mmCIF file of C-alpha atoms in Angstrom:
data_model
loop_
_atom_site.group_PDB
_atom_site.id
_atom_site.type_symbol
_atom_site.label_atom_id
_atom_site.label_comp_id
_atom_site.label_asym_id
_atom_site.label_seq_id
_atom_site.Cartn_x
_atom_site.Cartn_y
_atom_site.Cartn_z
ATOM 1 C CA UNK A 202 -183.936 -119.370 -72.387
ATOM 2 C CA UNK A 203 -185.966 -116.517 -73.789
ATOM 3 C CA UNK A 204 -185.718 -114.671 -70.491
ATOM 4 C CA UNK A 205 -181.941 -114.987 -70.587
ATOM 5 C CA UNK A 206 -181.846 -113.582 -74.111
ATOM 6 C CA UNK A 207 -183.989 -110.637 -73.080
ATOM 7 C CA UNK A 208 -181.693 -109.936 -70.149
ATOM 8 C CA UNK A 209 -178.536 -110.164 -72.278
ATOM 9 C CA UNK A 210 -179.902 -107.996 -75.075
ATOM 10 C CA UNK A 211 -181.075 -105.406 -72.582
ATOM 11 C CA UNK A 212 -177.616 -104.857 -71.136
ATOM 12 C CA UNK A 213 -176.159 -102.934 -74.082
ATOM 13 C CA UNK A 214 -178.922 -100.292 -74.381
ATOM 14 C CA UNK A 215 -178.795 -99.795 -70.639
ATOM 15 C CA UNK A 216 -175.008 -99.312 -70.701
ATOM 16 C CA UNK A 217 -175.210 -96.858 -73.611
ATOM 17 C CA UNK A 218 -177.922 -94.913 -71.794
ATOM 18 C CA UNK A 219 -175.784 -94.651 -68.674
ATOM 19 C CA UNK A 220 -172.776 -93.598 -70.714
ATOM 20 C CA UNK A 221 -174.797 -90.912 -72.508
ATOM 21 C CA UNK A 222 -176.156 -89.598 -69.189
ATOM 22 C CA UNK A 223 -172.628 -89.463 -67.801
ATOM 23 C CA UNK A 224 -171.390 -87.553 -70.854
ATOM 24 C CA UNK A 225 -174.274 -85.061 -70.616
ATOM 25 C CA UNK A 226 -173.698 -84.598 -66.884
ATOM 26 C CA UNK A 227 -169.982 -83.968 -67.396
ATOM 27 C CA UNK A 228 -170.363 -81.968 -70.612
ATOM 28 C CA UNK A 229 -169.382 -78.670 -68.983
ATOM 29 C CA UNK A 230 -166.299 -80.272 -67.442
ATOM 30 C CA UNK A 231 -165.340 -81.762 -70.810
ATOM 31 C CA UNK A 232 -165.745 -78.391 -72.548
ATOM 32 C CA UNK A 233 -163.714 -76.669 -69.832
ATOM 33 C CA UNK A 234 -160.958 -79.279 -70.141
ATOM 34 C CA UNK A 235 -160.818 -78.907 -73.935
ATOM 35 C CA UNK A 236 -160.737 -75.116 -73.643
ATOM 36 C CA UNK A 237 -157.878 -75.384 -71.131
ATOM 37 C CA UNK A 238 -155.913 -77.648 -73.491
ATOM 38 C CA UNK A 239 -156.558 -75.347 -76.461
ATOM 39 C CA UNK A 240 -155.675 -72.242 -74.423
ATOM 40 C CA UNK A 241 -152.420 -73.759 -73.144
ATOM 41 C CA UNK A 242 -151.320 -74.863 -76.588
ATOM 42 C CA UNK A 243 -152.186 -71.497 -78.150
ATOM 43 C CA UNK A 244 -150.522 -69.470 -75.404
ATOM 44 C CA UNK A 245 -147.290 -71.482 -75.636
ATOM 45 C CA UNK A 246 -147.272 -71.106 -79.427
ATOM 46 C CA UNK A 247 -147.862 -67.345 -79.449
ATOM 47 C CA UNK A 248 -145.513 -66.737 -76.517
ATOM 48 C CA UNK A 249 -142.619 -68.597 -78.144
ATOM 49 C CA UNK A 250 -142.993 -67.184 -81.659
ATOM 50 C CA UNK A 251 -143.335 -63.603 -80.423
ATOM 51 C CA UNK A 252 -140.525 -63.875 -77.869
ATOM 52 C CA UNK A 253 -138.211 -65.185 -80.605
ATOM 53 C CA UNK A 254 -139.022 -62.112 -82.705
ATOM 54 C CA UNK A 255 -138.716 -59.697 -79.793
ATOM 55 C CA UNK A 256 -142.424 -59.039 -79.261
ATOM 56 C CA UNK A 257 -143.886 -59.350 -75.731
ATOM 57 C CA UNK A 258 -147.101 -61.308 -76.201
ATOM 58 C CA UNK A 259 -148.701 -59.593 -73.196
ATOM 59 C CA UNK A 260 -148.568 -56.264 -75.074
ATOM 60 C CA UNK A 261 -150.496 -57.548 -78.097
ATOM 61 C CA UNK A 262 -153.894 -57.618 -76.402
ATOM 62 C CA UNK A 263 -154.891 -61.202 -77.279
ATOM 63 C CA UNK A 264 -157.902 -62.499 -75.383
ATOM 64 C CA UNK A 265 -158.485 -66.049 -74.175
ATOM 65 C CA UNK A 266 -160.461 -67.030 -77.265
ATOM 66 C CA UNK A 267 -157.568 -66.064 -79.545
ATOM 67 C CA UNK A 268 -155.200 -68.338 -77.615
ATOM 68 C CA UNK A 269 -157.785 -71.140 -77.737
ATOM 69 C CA UNK A 270 -158.195 -70.757 -81.514
ATOM 70 C CA UNK A 271 -154.448 -70.963 -82.168
ATOM 71 C CA UNK A 272 -154.116 -74.012 -79.926
ATOM 72 C CA UNK A 273 -157.313 -75.722 -80.992
ATOM 73 C CA UNK A 274 -156.408 -75.758 -84.679
ATOM 74 C CA UNK A 275 -153.271 -77.813 -84.083
ATOM 75 C CA UNK A 276 -154.937 -80.280 -81.691
ATOM 76 C CA UNK A 277 -157.919 -80.742 -83.998
ATOM 77 C CA UNK A 278 -155.554 -81.443 -86.887
ATOM 78 C CA UNK A 279 -153.900 -84.207 -84.847
ATOM 79 C CA UNK A 280 -157.245 -85.749 -83.881
ATOM 80 C CA UNK A 281 -158.475 -85.490 -87.474
ATOM 81 C CA UNK A 282 -155.370 -87.269 -88.754
ATOM 82 C CA UNK A 283 -155.884 -90.052 -86.198
ATOM 83 C CA UNK A 284 -159.533 -90.418 -87.165
ATOM 84 C CA UNK A 285 -158.632 -90.557 -90.862
ATOM 85 C CA UNK A 286 -156.076 -93.292 -90.177
ATOM 86 C CA UNK A 287 -158.569 -95.272 -88.081
ATOM 87 C CA UNK A 288 -161.242 -94.839 -90.756
ATOM 88 C CA UNK A 289 -158.864 -96.067 -93.450
ATOM 89 C CA UNK A 290 -158.037 -99.196 -91.449
ATOM 90 C CA UNK A 291 -161.729 -99.794 -90.709
ATOM 91 C CA UNK A 292 -162.696 -99.436 -94.378
ATOM 92 C CA UNK A 293 -159.934 -101.809 -95.454
ATOM 93 C CA UNK A 294 -160.978 -104.360 -92.825
ATOM 94 C CA UNK A 295 -164.630 -104.033 -93.856
ATOM 95 C CA UNK A 296 -163.788 -104.592 -97.509
ATOM 96 C CA UNK A 297 -161.766 -107.679 -96.596
ATOM 97 C CA UNK A 298 -164.727 -109.106 -94.682
ATOM 98 C CA UNK A 299 -167.128 -108.155 -97.484
ATOM 99 C CA UNK A 300 -165.214 -109.980 -100.210
ATOM 100 C CA UNK A 301 -164.453 -113.023 -98.078
ATOM 101 C CA UNK A 302 -166.369 -116.172 -99.023
ATOM 102 C CA UNK A 303 -169.014 -116.711 -96.313
ATOM 103 C CA UNK A 304 -169.296 -120.439 -97.086
ATOM 104 C CA UNK A 305 -165.666 -121.132 -96.427
ATOM 105 C CA UNK A 306 -165.169 -122.725 -93.032
ATOM 106 C CA UNK A 307 -162.201 -121.815 -90.919
ATOM 107 C CA UNK A 308 -159.855 -124.734 -90.364
ATOM 108 C CA UNK A 309 -160.023 -126.017 -86.834
ATOM 109 C CA UNK A 310 -156.621 -126.070 -85.174
ATOM 110 C CA UNK A 311 -156.132 -128.195 -82.091
ATOM 111 C CA UNK A 312 -153.207 -127.026 -79.984
ATOM 112 C CA UNK A 313 -150.444 -129.533 -79.461
ATOM 113 C CA UNK A 314 -149.764 -129.924 -75.741
ATOM 114 C CA UNK A 315 -146.154 -130.784 -76.503
ATOM 115 C CA UNK A 316 -145.489 -127.684 -78.617
ATOM 116 C CA UNK A 317 -143.278 -124.914 -77.281
ATOM 117 C CA UNK A 318 -145.905 -122.223 -77.980
ATOM 118 C CA UNK A 319 -148.578 -124.087 -76.044
ATOM 119 C CA UNK A 320 -146.289 -124.569 -73.051
ATOM 120 C CA UNK A 321 -145.321 -120.898 -73.189
ATOM 121 C CA UNK A 322 -149.000 -119.872 -73.235
ATOM 122 C CA UNK A 323 -149.711 -122.043 -70.197
ATOM 123 C CA UNK A 324 -146.688 -120.620 -68.399
ATOM 124 C CA UNK A 325 -147.798 -117.031 -69.093
ATOM 125 C CA UNK A 326 -151.361 -117.788 -68.013
ATOM 126 C CA UNK A 327 -150.207 -119.229 -64.686
ATOM 127 C CA UNK A 328 -147.864 -116.304 -64.018
ATOM 128 C CA UNK A 329 -150.584 -113.799 -64.901
ATOM 129 C CA UNK A 330 -153.069 -115.429 -62.529
ATOM 130 C CA UNK A 331 -150.542 -115.202 -59.702
ATOM 131 C CA UNK A 332 -149.565 -111.576 -60.360
ATOM 132 C CA UNK A 333 -152.720 -110.242 -61.982
ATOM 133 C CA UNK A 334 -153.263 -107.263 -59.662
ATOM 134 C CA UNK A 335 -149.678 -105.860 -59.900
ATOM 135 C CA UNK A 336 -149.711 -106.328 -63.674
ATOM 136 C CA UNK A 337 -153.033 -104.512 -64.059
ATOM 137 C CA UNK A 338 -151.874 -101.744 -61.726
ATOM 138 C CA UNK A 339 -148.655 -101.333 -63.711
ATOM 139 C CA UNK A 340 -150.601 -101.178 -66.981
ATOM 140 C CA UNK A 341 -152.975 -98.565 -65.574
ATOM 141 C CA UNK A 342 -150.091 -96.439 -64.305
ATOM 142 C CA UNK A 343 -148.388 -96.762 -67.693
ATOM 143 C CA UNK A 344 -151.580 -95.718 -69.499
ATOM 144 C CA UNK A 345 -152.004 -92.697 -67.198
ATOM 145 C CA UNK A 346 -148.356 -91.709 -67.749
ATOM 146 C CA UNK A 347 -148.797 -92.128 -71.515
ATOM 147 C CA UNK A 348 -151.933 -89.977 -71.391
ATOM 148 C CA UNK A 349 -150.173 -87.161 -69.515
ATOM 149 C CA UNK A 350 -147.189 -87.389 -71.869
ATOM 150 C CA UNK A 351 -149.516 -87.160 -74.878
ATOM 151 C CA UNK A 352 -151.213 -84.087 -73.416
ATOM 152 C CA UNK A 353 -147.842 -82.443 -72.744
ATOM 153 C CA UNK A 354 -146.648 -83.357 -76.239
ATOM 154 C CA UNK A 355 -149.728 -81.859 -77.915
ATOM 155 C CA UNK A 356 -150.041 -78.727 -75.807
ATOM 156 C CA UNK A 357 -146.424 -77.765 -75.031
ATOM 157 C CA UNK A 358 -143.730 -79.632 -76.932
ATOM 158 C CA UNK A 359 -145.305 -79.478 -80.399
ATOM 159 C CA UNK A 360 -146.393 -75.875 -79.863
ATOM 160 C CA UNK A 361 -142.794 -74.875 -79.097
ATOM 161 C CA UNK A 362 -141.486 -76.706 -82.163
ATOM 162 C CA UNK A 363 -144.125 -75.157 -84.441
ATOM 163 C CA UNK A 364 -143.509 -71.680 -83.032
ATOM 164 C CA UNK A 365 -139.739 -71.868 -83.495
ATOM 165 C CA UNK A 366 -140.166 -73.064 -87.084
ATOM 166 C CA UNK A 367 -142.767 -70.365 -87.781
ATOM 167 C CA UNK A 368 -140.466 -67.660 -86.361
ATOM 168 C CA UNK A 369 -137.578 -68.900 -88.511
ATOM 169 C CA UNK A 370 -139.702 -68.945 -91.665
ATOM 170 C CA UNK A 371 -141.056 -65.498 -90.830
ATOM 171 C CA UNK A 372 -137.529 -64.111 -90.721
ATOM 172 C CA UNK A 373 -136.514 -65.850 -93.954
ATOM 173 C CA UNK A 374 -139.569 -64.891 -95.995
ATOM 174 C CA UNK A 375 -140.657 -61.520 -94.596
ATOM 175 C CA UNK A 376 -140.660 -58.409 -96.772
ATOM 176 C CA UNK A 377 -139.027 -55.303 -95.243
ATOM 177 C CA UNK A 378 -141.070 -52.151 -94.789
ATOM 178 C CA UNK A 379 -139.928 -48.559 -94.520
ATOM 179 C CA UNK A 380 -141.046 -46.587 -91.486
ATOM 180 C CA UNK A 381 -140.719 -42.838 -91.848
ATOM 181 C CA UNK A 382 -140.447 -40.988 -88.550
ATOM 182 C CA UNK A 383 -141.640 -37.475 -87.778
ATOM 183 C CA UNK A 384 -138.027 -36.353 -88.104
ATOM 184 C CA UNK A 385 -138.082 -37.729 -91.690
ATOM 185 C CA UNK A 386 -135.581 -40.442 -90.763
ATOM 186 C CA UNK A 387 -136.239 -43.907 -92.228
ATOM 187 C CA UNK A 388 -136.250 -47.144 -90.267
ATOM 188 C CA UNK A 389 -136.251 -50.310 -92.373
ATOM 189 C CA UNK A 390 -137.315 -53.737 -91.175
ATOM 190 C CA UNK A 391 -139.957 -56.442 -91.185
ATOM 191 C CA UNK A 392 -143.005 -55.648 -89.072
ATOM 192 C CA UNK A 393 -143.553 -58.650 -86.784
ATOM 193 C CA UNK A 394 -145.931 -57.182 -84.194
ATOM 194 C CA UNK A 395 -147.934 -54.186 -83.143
ATOM 195 C CA UNK A 396 -149.351 -53.045 -79.827
ATOM 196 C CA UNK A 397 -151.356 -49.963 -78.980
ATOM 197 C CA UNK A 398 -148.288 -47.735 -78.716
ATOM 198 C CA UNK A 399 -145.326 -49.600 -80.230
ATOM 199 C CA UNK A 400 -144.439 -51.052 -83.631
ATOM 200 C CA UNK A 401 -142.075 -54.050 -83.490
ATOM 201 C CA UNK A 402 -139.633 -54.639 -86.351
ATOM 202 C CA UNK A 403 -136.736 -56.960 -87.132
ATOM 203 C CA UNK A 404 -133.930 -56.410 -89.644
ATOM 204 C CA UNK A 405 -131.927 -59.340 -90.988
ATOM 205 C CA UNK A 406 -128.155 -58.981 -90.786
ATOM 206 C CA UNK A 407 -126.936 -62.313 -92.098
ATOM 207 C CA UNK A 408 -128.173 -65.822 -92.812
ATOM 208 C CA UNK A 409 -126.112 -68.990 -92.640
ATOM 209 C CA UNK A 410 -126.146 -72.645 -91.664
ATOM 210 C CA UNK A 411 -126.249 -71.834 -87.953
ATOM 211 C CA UNK A 412 -129.258 -69.544 -88.271
ATOM 212 C CA UNK A 413 -130.300 -65.984 -88.960
ATOM 213 C CA UNK A 414 -128.710 -63.000 -87.274
ATOM 214 C CA UNK A 415 -131.144 -60.127 -86.933
ATOM 215 C CA UNK A 416 -131.707 -56.905 -85.029
ATOM 216 C CA UNK A 417 -134.853 -56.212 -83.002
ATOM 217 C CA UNK A 418 -136.370 -52.749 -83.044
ATOM 218 C CA UNK A 419 -139.202 -51.051 -81.191
ATOM 219 C CA UNK A 420 -140.556 -47.832 -82.636
ATOM 220 C CA UNK A 421 -143.110 -45.790 -80.627
ATOM 221 C CA UNK A 422 -146.129 -44.940 -82.725
ATOM 222 C CA UNK A 423 -146.043 -41.287 -81.662
ATOM 223 C CA UNK A 424 -142.788 -40.949 -83.613
ATOM 224 C CA UNK A 425 -144.130 -42.577 -86.786
ATOM 225 C CA UNK A 426 -145.210 -40.442 -89.710
ATOM 226 C CA UNK A 427 -145.782 -43.064 -92.397
ATOM 227 C CA UNK A 428 -145.233 -46.789 -93.058
ATOM 228 C CA UNK A 429 -144.678 -48.105 -96.583
ATOM 229 C CA UNK A 430 -143.970 -51.587 -97.868
ATOM 230 C CA UNK A 431 -144.444 -53.990 -100.756
ATOM 231 C CA UNK A 432 -146.037 -57.408 -100.879
ATOM 232 C CA UNK A 433 -146.893 -60.104 -103.409
ATOM 233 C CA UNK A 434 -150.283 -61.743 -103.841
ATOM 234 C CA UNK A 435 -150.095 -64.991 -105.783
ATOM 235 C CA UNK A 436 -152.906 -66.082 -108.077
ATOM 236 C CA UNK A 437 -154.934 -68.881 -106.478
ATOM 237 C CA UNK A 438 -154.744 -72.298 -108.151
#
């Protein structure tokens, strides 16, 4: 009996050790996969928001780490929210167990063979034993499909939605600047991007229920003499 206990108790440490070795062996692959997810999410976000405002993202000179930072923040927020929700449920469950009376015995319930629920459980058990392999295969395929859908949702779909909302808010809340050219002409608009040789501006024309109508402008920097604008800095709480 003691030998059996030693064997059973030795299984868990051995499994954890194997799992830890597997994680260490695949650590570079895991980091590369996370970087790829962060990069994809960040690139989609920056590409959409800049294309909506008339700025080609390839002209802005962002490197791979900038894309990964923009994408990683959103994905980490989602994971953090999930962990907070799981932690809240775990704390609530722990408190329930802590305040439960340990001396109270659970009532023993003997299933009634004539009850409808018992017959249904037996029927499901028999059907599952007959079709166990197709059912497990279907569940695995469903889990894989759900995993790929979750990845697409986090890296592409949500990034597009956030970028479109950010572009809309940028147009609604931006403060126009005045760009004085070398010819002393003035160009007015909100600065939404800047590359090495071009300044990108937008000027709102109208705003209604259907959206914002605006004009995109590109001003070469060699023609710019001075840029002026106003802004507001709110007092921190």
